[in-house]
């Protein structure tokens, strides 16, 4: 699985770079809001931070470099992505653990070893790779991994209420043909194939009910942007 996945990562890495560079998925706004909320909620704290599906950590790099961290733990299926983390974040003055594993397996392992030990758990554009049932069970485990005052921040794509997966995919992918001009034909085809085979976004209502079922009593939606299909949820128990 690992070497296949690395091959996929290599093919897709250039595409993701272009997407970020041209802000096609709306990263700038949603990560700006995430960082503002992290600063507001966790100023002057040394954070234990878990990043689920961290990739090469470039989207969180500015925050990681300027924050006071006790530890940073990143999980990703792609070894090649994890190898780029040090290059992107530099030397973090904290304990760094990079887990090259499926996040379902890694989170299960962490619940055995580091329950109640994280101030912040973050996942950016990764959990939509699993279906609702698995996502719901991950929410419950994430809740257990948090300290009592900790928060889980989720950035992901999301589906509109009542929209089928097929309609979502057609709607989401339409601009890749008409507006994502930095991608060539082959890259658009790869991207479309990847999204159609791997994306299982949830609706906002479904995500909020997963949060509530997992025991999060305070779930705030900091952004729901229908044009980019991006959502940012922040949840805790206070
Ligand atoms: C679109 S990238 C997002 C990277 C980064 N979090 C961000 O916000 O830019 C999705 C990442 O999730 C990882 N990923 C997807 N499914 C995974 C799984 N089941 N277990 C671990 N990582 C996974 C991919 O390897 C990829 O690095």
PDB file of C-alpha atoms in Angstrom, residues 49-182:
ATOM      1  CA  UNK A  49      -0.777  19.421  18.538  1.00  0.00           C
ATOM      2  CA  UNK A  50      -1.915  16.459  16.445  1.00  0.00           C
ATOM      3  CA  UNK A  51      -2.286  16.927  12.684  1.00  0.00           C
ATOM      4  CA  UNK A  52      -4.343  14.192  10.978  1.00  0.00           C
ATOM      5  CA  UNK A  53      -3.514  13.796   7.267  1.00  0.00           C
ATOM      6  CA  UNK A  54      -0.786  16.409   7.617  1.00  0.00           C
ATOM      7  CA  UNK A  55       0.696  15.772   4.147  1.00  0.00           C
ATOM      8  CA  UNK A  56       3.913  17.786   3.880  1.00  0.00           C
ATOM      9  CA  UNK A  57       2.570  20.251   6.527  1.00  0.00           C
ATOM     10  CA  UNK A  58       3.080  23.259   4.293  1.00  0.00           C
ATOM     11  CA  UNK A  59      -0.397  24.693   4.870  1.00  0.00           C
ATOM     12  CA  UNK A  60       0.161  24.745   8.636  1.00  0.00           C
ATOM     13  CA  UNK A  61       3.853  25.680   8.429  1.00  0.00           C
ATOM     14  CA  UNK A  62       3.462  29.407   9.192  1.00  0.00           C
ATOM     15  CA  UNK A  63       1.431  28.640  12.327  1.00  0.00           C
ATOM     16  CA  UNK A  64       3.813  25.891  13.462  1.00  0.00           C
ATOM     17  CA  UNK A  65       6.849  28.127  12.997  1.00  0.00           C
ATOM     18  CA  UNK A  66       5.422  31.029  14.980  1.00  0.00           C
ATOM     19  CA  UNK A  67       3.650  29.150  17.767  1.00  0.00           C
ATOM     20  CA  UNK A  68       4.764  27.894  21.087  1.00  0.00           C
ATOM     21  CA  UNK A  69       4.637  24.112  20.772  1.00  0.00           C
ATOM     22  CA  UNK A  70       5.310  21.381  23.269  1.00  0.00           C
ATOM     23  CA  UNK A  71       4.911  18.676  20.633  1.00  0.00           C
ATOM     24  CA  UNK A  72       3.827  18.220  17.033  1.00  0.00           C
ATOM     25  CA  UNK A  73       2.504  14.850  15.856  1.00  0.00           C
ATOM     26  CA  UNK A  74       1.653  14.414  12.184  1.00  0.00           C
ATOM     27  CA  UNK A  75      -0.060  11.401  10.629  1.00  0.00           C
ATOM     28  CA  UNK A  76      -0.005  10.667   6.915  1.00  0.00           C
ATOM     29  CA  UNK A  77      -0.211   7.675   4.652  1.00  0.00           C
ATOM     30  CA  UNK A  78       2.420   9.107   2.332  1.00  0.00           C
ATOM     31  CA  UNK A  79       6.015   8.613   3.406  1.00  0.00           C
ATOM     32  CA  UNK A  80       7.141  11.004   0.711  1.00  0.00           C
ATOM     33  CA  UNK A  81       4.879  13.745   2.024  1.00  0.00           C
ATOM     34  CA  UNK A  82       6.206  13.236   5.552  1.00  0.00           C
ATOM     35  CA  UNK A  83       9.772  13.461   4.290  1.00  0.00           C
ATOM     36  CA  UNK A  84       9.016  17.024   3.165  1.00  0.00           C
ATOM     37  CA  UNK A  85       7.758  18.131   6.600  1.00  0.00           C
ATOM     38  CA  UNK A  86      11.173  19.196   7.985  1.00  0.00           C
ATOM     39  CA  UNK A  87      11.882  21.182   4.806  1.00  0.00           C
ATOM     40  CA  UNK A  88       8.529  22.988   5.074  1.00  0.00           C
ATOM     41  CA  UNK A  89       8.389  23.704   8.797  1.00  0.00           C
ATOM     42  CA  UNK A  90      12.113  23.991   9.591  1.00  0.00           C
ATOM     43  CA  UNK A  91      13.364  22.947  12.992  1.00  0.00           C
ATOM     44  CA  UNK A  92      10.489  23.088  15.426  1.00  0.00           C
ATOM     45  CA  UNK A  93      11.641  23.664  18.954  1.00  0.00           C
ATOM     46  CA  UNK A  94       9.531  20.797  20.279  1.00  0.00           C
ATOM     47  CA  UNK A  95       9.129  17.030  20.140  1.00  0.00           C
ATOM     48  CA  UNK A  96       8.148  15.999  16.603  1.00  0.00           C
ATOM     49  CA  UNK A  97       6.580  12.608  15.827  1.00  0.00           C
ATOM     50  CA  UNK A  98       5.638  11.691  12.252  1.00  0.00           C
ATOM     51  CA  UNK A  99       3.470   8.604  11.908  1.00  0.00           C
ATOM     52  CA  UNK A 100       3.501   7.035   8.433  1.00  0.00           C
ATOM     53  CA  UNK A 101       0.213   5.175   8.647  1.00  0.00           C
ATOM     54  CA  UNK A 102      -3.446   5.171   7.771  1.00  0.00           C
ATOM     55  CA  UNK A 103      -5.037   7.699  10.117  1.00  0.00           C
ATOM     56  CA  UNK A 104      -7.658   5.173  11.245  1.00  0.00           C
ATOM     57  CA  UNK A 105      -4.904   2.826  12.482  1.00  0.00           C
ATOM     58  CA  UNK A 106      -2.729   5.628  13.861  1.00  0.00           C
ATOM     59  CA  UNK A 107      -5.604   7.202  15.803  1.00  0.00           C
ATOM     60  CA  UNK A 108      -6.484   3.815  17.282  1.00  0.00           C
ATOM     61  CA  UNK A 109      -2.843   3.452  18.365  1.00  0.00           C
ATOM     62  CA  UNK A 110      -2.818   6.952  19.862  1.00  0.00           C
ATOM     63  CA  UNK A 111      -5.964   6.261  21.884  1.00  0.00           C
ATOM     64  CA  UNK A 112      -4.002   3.428  23.563  1.00  0.00           C
ATOM     65  CA  UNK A 113      -0.889   5.525  24.140  1.00  0.00           C
ATOM     66  CA  UNK A 114      -1.760   9.219  24.347  1.00  0.00           C
ATOM     67  CA  UNK A 115      -5.348   9.530  25.506  1.00  0.00           C
ATOM     68  CA  UNK A 116      -6.177  13.006  26.883  1.00  0.00           C
ATOM     69  CA  UNK A 117      -2.841  14.455  25.832  1.00  0.00           C
ATOM     70  CA  UNK A 118      -3.532  16.912  23.008  1.00  0.00           C
ATOM     71  CA  UNK A 119      -4.531  20.590  23.270  1.00  0.00           C
ATOM     72  CA  UNK A 120      -5.294  20.882  19.571  1.00  0.00           C
ATOM     73  CA  UNK A 121      -6.200  18.239  17.049  1.00  0.00           C
ATOM     74  CA  UNK A 122      -6.383  19.463  13.474  1.00  0.00           C
ATOM     75  CA  UNK A 123      -7.315  17.802  10.226  1.00  0.00           C
ATOM     76  CA  UNK A 124      -7.141  19.639   6.893  1.00  0.00           C
ATOM     77  CA  UNK A 125      -8.747  18.253   3.723  1.00  0.00           C
ATOM     78  CA  UNK A 126      -8.150  14.634   4.720  1.00  0.00           C
ATOM     79  CA  UNK A 127     -11.149  13.120   6.551  1.00  0.00           C
ATOM     80  CA  UNK A 128     -13.359  13.239   3.445  1.00  0.00           C
ATOM     81  CA  UNK A 129     -11.359  10.226   2.284  1.00  0.00           C
ATOM     82  CA  UNK A 130     -13.407   8.065   4.637  1.00  0.00           C
ATOM     83  CA  UNK A 131     -17.168   7.530   4.723  1.00  0.00           C
ATOM     84  CA  UNK A 132     -19.478   8.861   7.426  1.00  0.00           C
ATOM     85  CA  UNK A 133     -19.465   5.755   9.607  1.00  0.00           C
ATOM     86  CA  UNK A 134     -15.665   5.745   9.940  1.00  0.00           C
ATOM     87  CA  UNK A 135     -15.580   9.532  10.288  1.00  0.00           C
ATOM     88  CA  UNK A 136     -18.059   9.308  13.176  1.00  0.00           C
ATOM     89  CA  UNK A 137     -15.917   6.746  14.982  1.00  0.00           C
ATOM     90  CA  UNK A 138     -12.833   8.932  14.416  1.00  0.00           C
ATOM     91  CA  UNK A 139     -14.639  11.930  15.988  1.00  0.00           C
ATOM     92  CA  UNK A 140     -15.229   9.861  19.146  1.00  0.00           C
ATOM     93  CA  UNK A 141     -11.584   8.790  19.332  1.00  0.00           C
ATOM     94  CA  UNK A 142     -10.396  12.339  18.673  1.00  0.00           C
ATOM     95  CA  UNK A 143     -12.539  13.509  21.607  1.00  0.00           C
ATOM     96  CA  UNK A 144     -10.712  10.996  23.854  1.00  0.00           C
ATOM     97  CA  UNK A 145      -7.324  12.197  22.669  1.00  0.00           C
ATOM     98  CA  UNK A 146      -8.031  15.800  23.705  1.00  0.00           C
ATOM     99  CA  UNK A 147      -7.216  17.382  27.054  1.00  0.00           C
ATOM    100  CA  UNK A 148     -10.337  18.713  28.871  1.00  0.00           C
ATOM    101  CA  UNK A 149      -9.853  22.225  27.425  1.00  0.00           C
ATOM    102  CA  UNK A 150      -8.672  20.961  24.050  1.00  0.00           C
ATOM    103  CA  UNK A 151     -10.279  21.645  20.678  1.00  0.00           C
ATOM    104  CA  UNK A 152     -10.661  19.759  17.436  1.00  0.00           C
ATOM    105  CA  UNK A 153     -10.460  21.864  14.267  1.00  0.00           C
ATOM    106  CA  UNK A 154     -11.711  20.332  11.060  1.00  0.00           C
ATOM    107  CA  UNK A 155     -11.164  21.860   7.640  1.00  0.00           C
ATOM    108  CA  UNK A 156     -12.654  19.830   4.843  1.00  0.00           C
ATOM    109  CA  UNK A 157     -14.789  19.806   1.760  1.00  0.00           C
ATOM    110  CA  UNK A 158     -18.484  19.397   2.477  1.00  0.00           C
ATOM    111  CA  UNK A 159     -21.621  18.419   0.600  1.00  0.00           C
ATOM    112  CA  UNK A 160     -24.823  20.499   0.506  1.00  0.00           C
ATOM    113  CA  UNK A 161     -27.883  19.205   2.403  1.00  0.00           C
ATOM    114  CA  UNK A 162     -29.906  16.816   0.248  1.00  0.00           C
ATOM    115  CA  UNK A 163     -27.225  16.709  -2.439  1.00  0.00           C
ATOM    116  CA  UNK A 164     -26.199  13.279  -3.742  1.00  0.00           C
ATOM    117  CA  UNK A 165     -22.522  12.351  -3.909  1.00  0.00           C
ATOM    118  CA  UNK A 166     -22.820  12.215  -7.718  1.00  0.00           C
ATOM    119  CA  UNK A 167     -24.267  15.753  -7.891  1.00  0.00           C
ATOM    120  CA  UNK A 168     -21.656  17.007  -5.455  1.00  0.00           C
ATOM    121  CA  UNK A 169     -18.845  15.541  -7.581  1.00  0.00           C
ATOM    122  CA  UNK A 170     -20.218  17.112 -10.783  1.00  0.00           C
ATOM    123  CA  UNK A 171     -20.643  20.494  -9.075  1.00  0.00           C
ATOM    124  CA  UNK A 172     -17.275  20.392  -7.304  1.00  0.00           C
ATOM    125  CA  UNK A 173     -15.325  19.324 -10.367  1.00  0.00           C
ATOM    126  CA  UNK A 174     -16.991  21.644 -12.925  1.00  0.00           C
ATOM    127  CA  UNK A 175     -14.624  24.591 -12.239  1.00  0.00           C
ATOM    128  CA  UNK A 176     -11.581  22.347 -12.714  1.00  0.00           C
ATOM    129  CA  UNK A 177     -12.464  22.388 -16.435  1.00  0.00           C
ATOM    130  CA  UNK A 178     -13.531  26.015 -16.722  1.00  0.00           C
ATOM    131  CA  UNK A 179     -11.461  27.970 -14.176  1.00  0.00           C
ATOM    132  CA  UNK A 180      -8.459  25.959 -12.944  1.00  0.00           C
ATOM    133  CA  UNK A 181      -6.372  27.160 -15.925  1.00  0.00           C
ATOM    134  CA  UNK A 182      -3.005  26.466 -14.277  1.00  0.00           C
TER     135      UNK A 182
END
